[in-house]
Coordinates of C-alpha atoms in Angstrom, one line a residue:
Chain A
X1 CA 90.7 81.4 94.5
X2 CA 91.3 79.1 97.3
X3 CA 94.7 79.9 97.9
X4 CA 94.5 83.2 98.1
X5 CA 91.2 82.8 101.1
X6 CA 93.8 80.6 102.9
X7 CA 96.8 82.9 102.7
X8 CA 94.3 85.7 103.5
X9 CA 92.9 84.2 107.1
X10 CA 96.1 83.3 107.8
X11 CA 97.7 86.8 107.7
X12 CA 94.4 88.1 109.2
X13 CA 94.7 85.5 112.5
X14 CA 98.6 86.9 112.7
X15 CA 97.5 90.3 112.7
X16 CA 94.5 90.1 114.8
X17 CA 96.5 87.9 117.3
X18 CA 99.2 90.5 117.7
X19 CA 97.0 93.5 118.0
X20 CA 94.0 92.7 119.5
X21 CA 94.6 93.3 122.7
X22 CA 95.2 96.6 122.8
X23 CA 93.8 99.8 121.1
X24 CA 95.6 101.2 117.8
X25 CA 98.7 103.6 119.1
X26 CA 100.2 103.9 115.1
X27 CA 98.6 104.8 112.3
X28 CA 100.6 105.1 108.4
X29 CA 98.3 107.0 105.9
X30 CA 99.7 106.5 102.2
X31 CA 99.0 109.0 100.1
X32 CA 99.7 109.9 96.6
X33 CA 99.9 113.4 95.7
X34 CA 100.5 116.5 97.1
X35 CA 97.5 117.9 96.5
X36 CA 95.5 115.2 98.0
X37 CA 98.1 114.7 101.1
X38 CA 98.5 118.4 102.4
X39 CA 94.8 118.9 103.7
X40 CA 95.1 116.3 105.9
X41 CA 98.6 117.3 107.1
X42 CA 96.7 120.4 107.9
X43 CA 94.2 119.2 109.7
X44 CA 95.6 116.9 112.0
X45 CA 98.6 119.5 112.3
X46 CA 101.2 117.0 111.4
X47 CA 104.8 118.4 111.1
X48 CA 107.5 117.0 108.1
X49 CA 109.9 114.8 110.1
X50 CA 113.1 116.5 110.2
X51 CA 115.0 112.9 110.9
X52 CA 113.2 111.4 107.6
X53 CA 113.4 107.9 108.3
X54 CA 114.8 107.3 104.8
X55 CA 117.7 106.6 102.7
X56 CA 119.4 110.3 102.0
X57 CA 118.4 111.3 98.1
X58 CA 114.6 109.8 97.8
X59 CA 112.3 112.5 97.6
X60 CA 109.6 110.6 100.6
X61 CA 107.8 112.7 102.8
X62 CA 107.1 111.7 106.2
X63 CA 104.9 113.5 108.1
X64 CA 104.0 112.6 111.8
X65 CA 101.8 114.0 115.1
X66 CA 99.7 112.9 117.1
X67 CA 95.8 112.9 117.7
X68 CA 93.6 111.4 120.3
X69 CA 96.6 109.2 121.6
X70 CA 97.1 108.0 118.2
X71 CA 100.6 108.6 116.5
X72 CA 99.9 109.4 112.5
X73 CA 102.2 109.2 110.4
X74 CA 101.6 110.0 106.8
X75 CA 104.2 109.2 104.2
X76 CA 103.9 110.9 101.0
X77 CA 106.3 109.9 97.8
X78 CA 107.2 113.0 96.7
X79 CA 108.0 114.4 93.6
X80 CA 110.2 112.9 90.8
X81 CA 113.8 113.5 91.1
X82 CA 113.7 113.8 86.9
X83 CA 110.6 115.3 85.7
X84 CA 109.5 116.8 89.5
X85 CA 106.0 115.6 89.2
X86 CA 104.0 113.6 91.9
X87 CA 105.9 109.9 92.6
X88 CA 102.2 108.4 91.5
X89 CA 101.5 104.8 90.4
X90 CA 102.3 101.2 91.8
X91 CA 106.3 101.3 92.1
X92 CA 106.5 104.5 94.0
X93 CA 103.3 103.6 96.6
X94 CA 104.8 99.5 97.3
X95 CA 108.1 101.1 98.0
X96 CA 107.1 103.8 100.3
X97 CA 104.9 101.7 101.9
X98 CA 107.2 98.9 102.4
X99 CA 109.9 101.6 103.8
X100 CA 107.6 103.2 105.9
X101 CA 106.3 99.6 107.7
X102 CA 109.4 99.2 108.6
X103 CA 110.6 102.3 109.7
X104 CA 107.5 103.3 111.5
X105 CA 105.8 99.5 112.6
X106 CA 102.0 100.7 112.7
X107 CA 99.0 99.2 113.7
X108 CA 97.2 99.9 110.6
X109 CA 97.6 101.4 107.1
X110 CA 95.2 103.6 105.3
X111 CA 95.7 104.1 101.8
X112 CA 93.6 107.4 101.1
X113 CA 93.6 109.1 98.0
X114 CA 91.5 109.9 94.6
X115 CA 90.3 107.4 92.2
X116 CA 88.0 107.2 89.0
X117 CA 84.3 105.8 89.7
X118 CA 82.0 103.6 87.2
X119 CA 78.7 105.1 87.6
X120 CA 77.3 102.1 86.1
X121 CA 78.2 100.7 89.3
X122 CA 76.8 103.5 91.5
X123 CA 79.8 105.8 91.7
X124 CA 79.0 109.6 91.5
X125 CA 81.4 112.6 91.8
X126 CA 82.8 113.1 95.4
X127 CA 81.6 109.8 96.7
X128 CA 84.2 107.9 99.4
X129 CA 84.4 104.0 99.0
X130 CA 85.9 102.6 101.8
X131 CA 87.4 99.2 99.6
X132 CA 86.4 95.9 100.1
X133 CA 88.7 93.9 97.4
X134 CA 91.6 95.5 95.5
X135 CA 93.2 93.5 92.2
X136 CA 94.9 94.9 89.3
X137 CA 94.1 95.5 86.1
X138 CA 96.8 95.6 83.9
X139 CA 99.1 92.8 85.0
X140 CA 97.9 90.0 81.8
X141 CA 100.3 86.9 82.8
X142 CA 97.9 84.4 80.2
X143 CA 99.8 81.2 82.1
X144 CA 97.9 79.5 84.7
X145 CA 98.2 80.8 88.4
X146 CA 100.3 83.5 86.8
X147 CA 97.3 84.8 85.6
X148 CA 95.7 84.9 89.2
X149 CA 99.0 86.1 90.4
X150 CA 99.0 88.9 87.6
X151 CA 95.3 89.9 88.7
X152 CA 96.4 89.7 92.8
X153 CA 92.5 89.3 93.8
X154 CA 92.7 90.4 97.9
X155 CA 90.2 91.4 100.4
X156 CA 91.0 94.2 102.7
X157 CA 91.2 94.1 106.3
X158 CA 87.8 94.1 107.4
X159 CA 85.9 97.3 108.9
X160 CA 82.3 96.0 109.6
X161 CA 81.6 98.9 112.3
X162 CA 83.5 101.5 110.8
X163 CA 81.7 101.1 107.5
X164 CA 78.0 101.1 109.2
X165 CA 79.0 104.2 111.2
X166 CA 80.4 106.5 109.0
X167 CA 77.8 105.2 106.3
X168 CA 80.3 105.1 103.5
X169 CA 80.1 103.4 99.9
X170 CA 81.6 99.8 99.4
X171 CA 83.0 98.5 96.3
X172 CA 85.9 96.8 94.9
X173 CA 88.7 98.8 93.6
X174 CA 91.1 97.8 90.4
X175 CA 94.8 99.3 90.1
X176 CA 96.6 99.7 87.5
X177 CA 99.3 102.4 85.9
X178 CA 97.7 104.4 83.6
X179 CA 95.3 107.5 84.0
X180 CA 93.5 106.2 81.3
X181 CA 91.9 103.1 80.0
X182 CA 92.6 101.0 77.5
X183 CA 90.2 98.5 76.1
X184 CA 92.1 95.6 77.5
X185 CA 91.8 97.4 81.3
X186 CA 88.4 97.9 80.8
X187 CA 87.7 94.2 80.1
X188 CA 90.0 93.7 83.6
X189 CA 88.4 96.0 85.6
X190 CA 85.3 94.8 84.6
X191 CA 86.3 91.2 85.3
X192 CA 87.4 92.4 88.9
X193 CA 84.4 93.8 89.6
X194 CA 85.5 97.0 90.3
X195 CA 83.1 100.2 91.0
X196 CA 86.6 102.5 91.7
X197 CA 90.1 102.9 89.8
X198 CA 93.1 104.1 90.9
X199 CA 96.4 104.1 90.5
X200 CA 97.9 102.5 93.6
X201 CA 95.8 100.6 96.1
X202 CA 96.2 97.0 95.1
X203 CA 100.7 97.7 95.3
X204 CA 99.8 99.0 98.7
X205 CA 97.6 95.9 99.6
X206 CA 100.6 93.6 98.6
X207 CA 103.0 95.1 100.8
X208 CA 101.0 95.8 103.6
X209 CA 100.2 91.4 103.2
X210 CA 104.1 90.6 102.8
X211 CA 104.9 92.6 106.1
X212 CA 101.4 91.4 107.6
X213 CA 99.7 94.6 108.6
X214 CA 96.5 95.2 107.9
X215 CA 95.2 97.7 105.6
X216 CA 92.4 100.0 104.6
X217 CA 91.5 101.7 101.6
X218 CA 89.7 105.2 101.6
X219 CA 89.1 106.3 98.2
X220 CA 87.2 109.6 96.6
X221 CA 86.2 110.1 93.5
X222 CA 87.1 112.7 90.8
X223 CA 86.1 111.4 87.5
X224 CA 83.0 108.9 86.1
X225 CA 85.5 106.8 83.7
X226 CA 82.5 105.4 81.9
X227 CA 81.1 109.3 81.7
X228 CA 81.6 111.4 79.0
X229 CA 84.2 113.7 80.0
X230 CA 88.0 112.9 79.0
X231 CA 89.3 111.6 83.0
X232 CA 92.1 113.7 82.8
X233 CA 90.4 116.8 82.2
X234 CA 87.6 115.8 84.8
X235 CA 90.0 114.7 87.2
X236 CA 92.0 117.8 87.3
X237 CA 88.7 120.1 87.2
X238 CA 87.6 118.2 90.4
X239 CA 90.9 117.7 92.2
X240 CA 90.8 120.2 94.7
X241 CA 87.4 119.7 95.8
X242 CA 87.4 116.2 96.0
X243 CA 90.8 116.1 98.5
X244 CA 88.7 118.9 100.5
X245 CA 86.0 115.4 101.0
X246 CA 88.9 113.1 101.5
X247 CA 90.3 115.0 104.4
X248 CA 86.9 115.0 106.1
X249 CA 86.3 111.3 105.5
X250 CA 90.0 111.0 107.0
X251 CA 89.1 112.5 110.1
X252 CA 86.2 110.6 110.4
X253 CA 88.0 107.3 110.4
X254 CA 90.7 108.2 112.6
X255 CA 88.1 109.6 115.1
X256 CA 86.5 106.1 114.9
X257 CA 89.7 104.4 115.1
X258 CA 90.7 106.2 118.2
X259 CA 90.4 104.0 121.6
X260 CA 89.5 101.3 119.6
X261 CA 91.4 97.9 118.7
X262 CA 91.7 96.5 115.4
X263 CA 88.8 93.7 116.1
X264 CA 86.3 96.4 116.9
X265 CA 86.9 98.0 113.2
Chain B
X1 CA 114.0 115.0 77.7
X2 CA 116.4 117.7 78.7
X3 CA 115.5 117.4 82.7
X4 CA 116.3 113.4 82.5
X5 CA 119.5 113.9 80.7
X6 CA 120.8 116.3 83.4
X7 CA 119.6 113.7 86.3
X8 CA 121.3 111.3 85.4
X9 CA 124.3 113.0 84.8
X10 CA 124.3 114.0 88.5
X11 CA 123.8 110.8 89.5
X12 CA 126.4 109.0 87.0
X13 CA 128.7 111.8 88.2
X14 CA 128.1 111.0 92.0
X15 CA 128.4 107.2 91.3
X16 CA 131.6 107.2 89.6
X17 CA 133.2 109.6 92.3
X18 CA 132.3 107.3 94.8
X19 CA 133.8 104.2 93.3
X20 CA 136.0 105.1 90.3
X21 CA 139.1 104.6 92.8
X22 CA 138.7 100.9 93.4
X23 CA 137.8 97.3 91.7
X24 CA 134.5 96.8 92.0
X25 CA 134.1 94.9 94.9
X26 CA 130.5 93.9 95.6
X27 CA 127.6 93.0 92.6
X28 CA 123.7 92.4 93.3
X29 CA 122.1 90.5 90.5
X30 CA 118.4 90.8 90.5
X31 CA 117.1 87.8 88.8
X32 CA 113.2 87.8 88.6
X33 CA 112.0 83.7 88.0
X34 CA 113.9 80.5 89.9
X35 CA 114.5 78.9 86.3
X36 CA 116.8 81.9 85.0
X37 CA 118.2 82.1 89.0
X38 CA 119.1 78.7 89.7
X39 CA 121.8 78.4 86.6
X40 CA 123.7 81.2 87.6
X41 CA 123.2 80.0 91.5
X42 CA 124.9 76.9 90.4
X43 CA 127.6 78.3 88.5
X44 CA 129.4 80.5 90.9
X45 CA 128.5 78.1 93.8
X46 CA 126.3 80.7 95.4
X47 CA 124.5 79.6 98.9
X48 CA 121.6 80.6 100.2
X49 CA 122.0 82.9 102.8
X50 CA 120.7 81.5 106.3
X51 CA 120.7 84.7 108.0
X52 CA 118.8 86.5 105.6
X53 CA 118.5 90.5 105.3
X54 CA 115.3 90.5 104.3
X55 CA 112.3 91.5 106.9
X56 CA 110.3 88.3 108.3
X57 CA 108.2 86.1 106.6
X58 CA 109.0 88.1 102.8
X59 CA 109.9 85.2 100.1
X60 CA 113.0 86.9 98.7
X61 CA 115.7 84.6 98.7
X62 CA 119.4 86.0 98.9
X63 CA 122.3 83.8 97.6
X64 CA 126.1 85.3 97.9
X65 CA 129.5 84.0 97.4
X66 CA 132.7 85.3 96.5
X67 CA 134.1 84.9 92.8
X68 CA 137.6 86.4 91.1
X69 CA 137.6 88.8 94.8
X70 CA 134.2 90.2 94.1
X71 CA 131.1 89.4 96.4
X72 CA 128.4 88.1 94.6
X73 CA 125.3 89.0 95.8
X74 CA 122.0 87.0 93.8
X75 CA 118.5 88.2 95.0
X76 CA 115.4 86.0 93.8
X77 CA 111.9 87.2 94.8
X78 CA 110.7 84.1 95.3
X79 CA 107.6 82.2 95.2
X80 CA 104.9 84.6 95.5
X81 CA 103.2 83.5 99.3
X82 CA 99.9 83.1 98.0
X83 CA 99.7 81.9 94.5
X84 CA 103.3 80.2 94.6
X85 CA 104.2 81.4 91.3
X86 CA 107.6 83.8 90.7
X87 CA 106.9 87.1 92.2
X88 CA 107.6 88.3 88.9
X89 CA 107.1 92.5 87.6
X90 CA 107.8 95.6 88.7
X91 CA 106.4 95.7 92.5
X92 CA 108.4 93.2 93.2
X93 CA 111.4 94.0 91.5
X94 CA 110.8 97.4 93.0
X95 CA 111.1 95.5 96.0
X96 CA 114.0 93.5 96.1
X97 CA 115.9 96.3 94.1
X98 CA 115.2 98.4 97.2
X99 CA 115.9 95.8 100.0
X100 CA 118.8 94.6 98.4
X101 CA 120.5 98.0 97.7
X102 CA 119.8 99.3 101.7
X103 CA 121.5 96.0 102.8
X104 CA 124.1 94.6 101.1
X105 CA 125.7 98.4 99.6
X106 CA 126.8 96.6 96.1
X107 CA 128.8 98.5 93.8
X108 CA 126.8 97.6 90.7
X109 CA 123.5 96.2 90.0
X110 CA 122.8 93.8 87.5
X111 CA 119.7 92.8 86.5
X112 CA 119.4 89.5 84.4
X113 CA 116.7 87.8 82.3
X114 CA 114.8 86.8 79.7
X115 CA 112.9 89.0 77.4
X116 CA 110.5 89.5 74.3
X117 CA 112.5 90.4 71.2
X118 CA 111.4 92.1 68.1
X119 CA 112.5 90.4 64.9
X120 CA 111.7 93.8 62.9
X121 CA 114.7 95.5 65.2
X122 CA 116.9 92.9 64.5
X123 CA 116.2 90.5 67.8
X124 CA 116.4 86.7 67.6
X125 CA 115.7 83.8 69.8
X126 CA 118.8 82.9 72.3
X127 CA 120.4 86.4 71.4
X128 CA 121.5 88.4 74.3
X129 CA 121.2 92.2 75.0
X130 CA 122.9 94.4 76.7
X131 CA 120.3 97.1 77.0
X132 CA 121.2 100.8 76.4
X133 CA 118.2 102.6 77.8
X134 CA 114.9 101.1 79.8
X135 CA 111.3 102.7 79.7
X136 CA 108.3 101.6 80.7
X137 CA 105.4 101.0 77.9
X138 CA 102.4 100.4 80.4
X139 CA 102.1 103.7 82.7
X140 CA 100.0 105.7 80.3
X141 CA 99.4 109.3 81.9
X142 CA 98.2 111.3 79.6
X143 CA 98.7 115.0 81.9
X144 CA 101.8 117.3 80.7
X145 CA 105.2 116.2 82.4
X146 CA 103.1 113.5 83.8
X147 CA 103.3 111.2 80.8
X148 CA 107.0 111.4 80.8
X149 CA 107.1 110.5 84.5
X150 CA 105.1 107.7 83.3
X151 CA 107.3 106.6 80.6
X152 CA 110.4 106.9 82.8
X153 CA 112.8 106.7 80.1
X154 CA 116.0 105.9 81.7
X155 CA 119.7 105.4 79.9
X156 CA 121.2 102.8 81.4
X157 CA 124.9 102.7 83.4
X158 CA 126.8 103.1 80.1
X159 CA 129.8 100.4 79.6
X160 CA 131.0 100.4 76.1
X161 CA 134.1 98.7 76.8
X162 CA 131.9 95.3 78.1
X163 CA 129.9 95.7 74.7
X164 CA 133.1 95.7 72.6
X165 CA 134.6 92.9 74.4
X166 CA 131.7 90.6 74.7
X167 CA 130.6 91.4 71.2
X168 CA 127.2 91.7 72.8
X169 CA 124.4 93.2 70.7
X170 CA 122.6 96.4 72.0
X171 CA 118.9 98.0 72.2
X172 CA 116.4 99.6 74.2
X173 CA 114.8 97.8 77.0
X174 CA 110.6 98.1 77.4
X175 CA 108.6 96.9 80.5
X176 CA 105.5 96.1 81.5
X177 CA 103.7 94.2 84.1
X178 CA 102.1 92.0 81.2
X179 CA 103.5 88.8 79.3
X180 CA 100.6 89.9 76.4
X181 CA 101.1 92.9 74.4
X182 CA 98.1 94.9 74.3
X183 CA 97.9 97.3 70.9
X184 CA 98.3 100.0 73.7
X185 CA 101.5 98.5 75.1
X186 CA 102.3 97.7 71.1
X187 CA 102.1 101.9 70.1
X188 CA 103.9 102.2 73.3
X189 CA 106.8 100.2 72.9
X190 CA 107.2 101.1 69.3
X191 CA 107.5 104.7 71.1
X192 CA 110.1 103.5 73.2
X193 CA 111.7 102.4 70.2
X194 CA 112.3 99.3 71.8
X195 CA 114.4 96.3 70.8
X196 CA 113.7 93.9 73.9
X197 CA 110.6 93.9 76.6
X198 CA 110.2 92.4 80.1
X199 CA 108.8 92.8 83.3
X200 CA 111.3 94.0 84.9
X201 CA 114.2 96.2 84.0
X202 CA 112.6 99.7 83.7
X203 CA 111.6 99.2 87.5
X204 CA 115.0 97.8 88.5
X205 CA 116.6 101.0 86.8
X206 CA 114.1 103.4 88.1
X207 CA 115.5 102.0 92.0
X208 CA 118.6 101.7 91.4
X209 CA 118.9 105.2 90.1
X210 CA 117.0 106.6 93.2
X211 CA 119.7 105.0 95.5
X212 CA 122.5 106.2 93.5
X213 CA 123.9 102.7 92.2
X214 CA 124.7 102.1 88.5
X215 CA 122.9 99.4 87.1
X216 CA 123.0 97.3 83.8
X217 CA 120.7 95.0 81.8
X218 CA 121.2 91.9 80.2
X219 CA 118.6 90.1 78.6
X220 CA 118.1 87.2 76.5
X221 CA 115.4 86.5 73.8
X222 CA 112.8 83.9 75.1
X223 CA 110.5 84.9 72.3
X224 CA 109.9 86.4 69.5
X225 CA 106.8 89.5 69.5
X226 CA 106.2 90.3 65.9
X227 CA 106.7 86.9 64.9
X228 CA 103.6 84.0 64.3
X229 CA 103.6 81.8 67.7
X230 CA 102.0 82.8 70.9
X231 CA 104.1 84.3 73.2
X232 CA 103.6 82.2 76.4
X233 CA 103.4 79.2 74.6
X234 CA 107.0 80.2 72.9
X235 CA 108.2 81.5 75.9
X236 CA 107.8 78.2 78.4
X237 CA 109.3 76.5 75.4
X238 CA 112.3 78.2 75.2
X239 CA 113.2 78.9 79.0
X240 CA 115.2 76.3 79.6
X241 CA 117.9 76.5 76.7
X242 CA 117.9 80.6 76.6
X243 CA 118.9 80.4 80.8
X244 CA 121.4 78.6 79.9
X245 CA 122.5 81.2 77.4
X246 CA 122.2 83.9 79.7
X247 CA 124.2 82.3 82.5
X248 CA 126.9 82.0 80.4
X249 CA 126.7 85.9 79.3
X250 CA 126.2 86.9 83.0
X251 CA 130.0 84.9 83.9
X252 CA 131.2 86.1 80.8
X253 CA 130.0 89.9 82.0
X254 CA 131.5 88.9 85.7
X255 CA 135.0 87.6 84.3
X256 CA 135.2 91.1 82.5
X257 CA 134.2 93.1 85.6
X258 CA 136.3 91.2 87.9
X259 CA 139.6 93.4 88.7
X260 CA 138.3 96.5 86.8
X261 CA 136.8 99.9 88.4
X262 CA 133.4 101.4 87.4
X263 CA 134.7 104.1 84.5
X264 CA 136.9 101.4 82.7
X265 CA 133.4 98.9 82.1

């Protein structure tokens, strides 16, 4: 995984060079769904841009306002133009996340949402992981490098104070497309080490790397995927309650963020 | 599937009102590996584009030239900046699909490549599709309305006139963001009664559909999926001659489009 370290430090030198200096003015939350993105909206009192920074027709949500000096913006997919469902997985979350960079240029990204936990590996119900690595999990490329491209191993930018004061979980999280698991994720996710699952982190990671921002990734859990309740019924069940945690933890991080600089993360 | 049907009616309507008065004028061919790129680079004399329109420091390479009166546009996602492999699958033909649309405003999209064929639906090695519907076979959501969002089954920009006259061979398209095929991905595909699978195409449809451009598919058999050799081995072996193959089907598709207006493809 040499590479990869290299390419790593040297996007983290070109972001901590650019942004060092100054405290974070621009923040870019990604989230998900709905259900997980409209408590925070709440609570931070953001308003739906009425000049969406995007192309007329895609169903993206930007909402923006500001808090302690800090401009949030937080883009939500959507729903599905065809089946009006939540825009969830990896294609939906690189694309917003790509648009919004551009559009919006902030200092950091967060990439909040809900996720599945492996108790086995200390998750329980309603714990937040703030994310030390992200990869995915069902990307199988069996040719060499293009299997380590497939898997796309990163670390996330690194949080050292943040994770010590608001005494949050750590853990490496594993992305893939499905709500499920298959026997062949399951043998990934366990290869990547991963205490969390979701369904977009990792796509988020790569194109906040391409456009050299640095991200973070706040995760909650819903569901024990190695319990013995189906995830979709256990993720549903504990939706609403679990988005009631994320919004807190949110909060938390922004009020740590605020007056800071990126370095002092 | 009632709710797809009706989208992309609206959106086939709204394409061909835009652009059923004129010649096509302006094609973007997404091509997802250098090897399948380079021969179809070299045929129409395409150069690389010095200013590019892509954001700083992103590996998508943009090659454009003018053939028969219509622009060519030819977008490559490059070498991936950490592993230095293709940026191959969905993200970042998400991506460039994306990018490329916002910038250069083609008229059509075409997204070229090699494929997995299935001998039981009547595919064989060097034979070249031109796909009449994409899915995806790895986005497993197993929540009501959810797992057809995951599925994504798209019909493809429908141009029976370029069938007749190319004699080309039609199926449905399958992707994933694996080279393997997982028995999941195998029920899956066999749902999406697939005739061809990539990496690609469903991903490149599902953009181009959100931006309102018609787009179409033409794939060549690498390898064959239900048949005794190892897919990556037969793959890598067969690259080489089938790109050749393809880039003559992709001038033979251009030669047909050149002069004519959306509707009479």
């Amino acid at each position: 995984m040499a590479p990869h370290r290299e390419g790593s430090d040297a996007s983290l030198e070109a972001m901590v060079a650019q942004v060092e200096k100054h405290p974070i003015s621009s923040i870019l939350i990604i989230i998900a769904m709905q259900t997980e993105a409209l408590p925070v909206v709440n609570k931070f009192q953001l308003i739906e841009n009425p000049h969406s920074p995007f192309p007329k027709g895609v169903p993206w949500i930007h909402y923006h306002g500001t808090y302690k000096d800090i401009i949030i913006n937080l883009v939500w997919p959507g729903k599905d133009l065809t089946f009006g469902v939540d825009s969830v997985g990896t294609i939906s979350a690189s694309l917003v996340t790509y648009a919004s960079i551009q559009a919006l240029q902030p200092d950091l990204v967060i990439n909040a949402g809900t996720a599945g936990g492996f108790k086995e590996k200390g998750a329980g119900i309603g714990d937040v992981f703030l994310v030390s690595h992200v990869a995915f999990h069902d990307r199988r490329i069996p040719i060499p490098v293009f299997d380590l491209y497939g898997v796309g191993l990163r670390q996330t930018y690194s949080t050292p104070n943040l994770l010590k004061a608001l005494n949050l979980k750590t853990g490496k999280l594993s992305t893939g497309d499905s709500l499920d698991m298959s026997p062949h994720d399951e043998a990934s996710i366990a290869a990547n080490d991963a205490t969390v699952k979701d369904m977009e982190g990792a796509a988020v990671a790569y194109v906040a790397e391409l456009l050299k921002v640095p991200a973070i990734f706040v995760k909650a859990v819903t569901d024990i995927v190695d319990g013995e309740k189906p995830t979709a019924e256990e993720f549903l069940q504990n939706l609403a309650a679990v988005t009631a945690t994320l919004e807190e933890l949110v909060t938390q991080v922004i009020d740590f963020i605020s007056g800071k600089c990126l370095p002092e993360l």
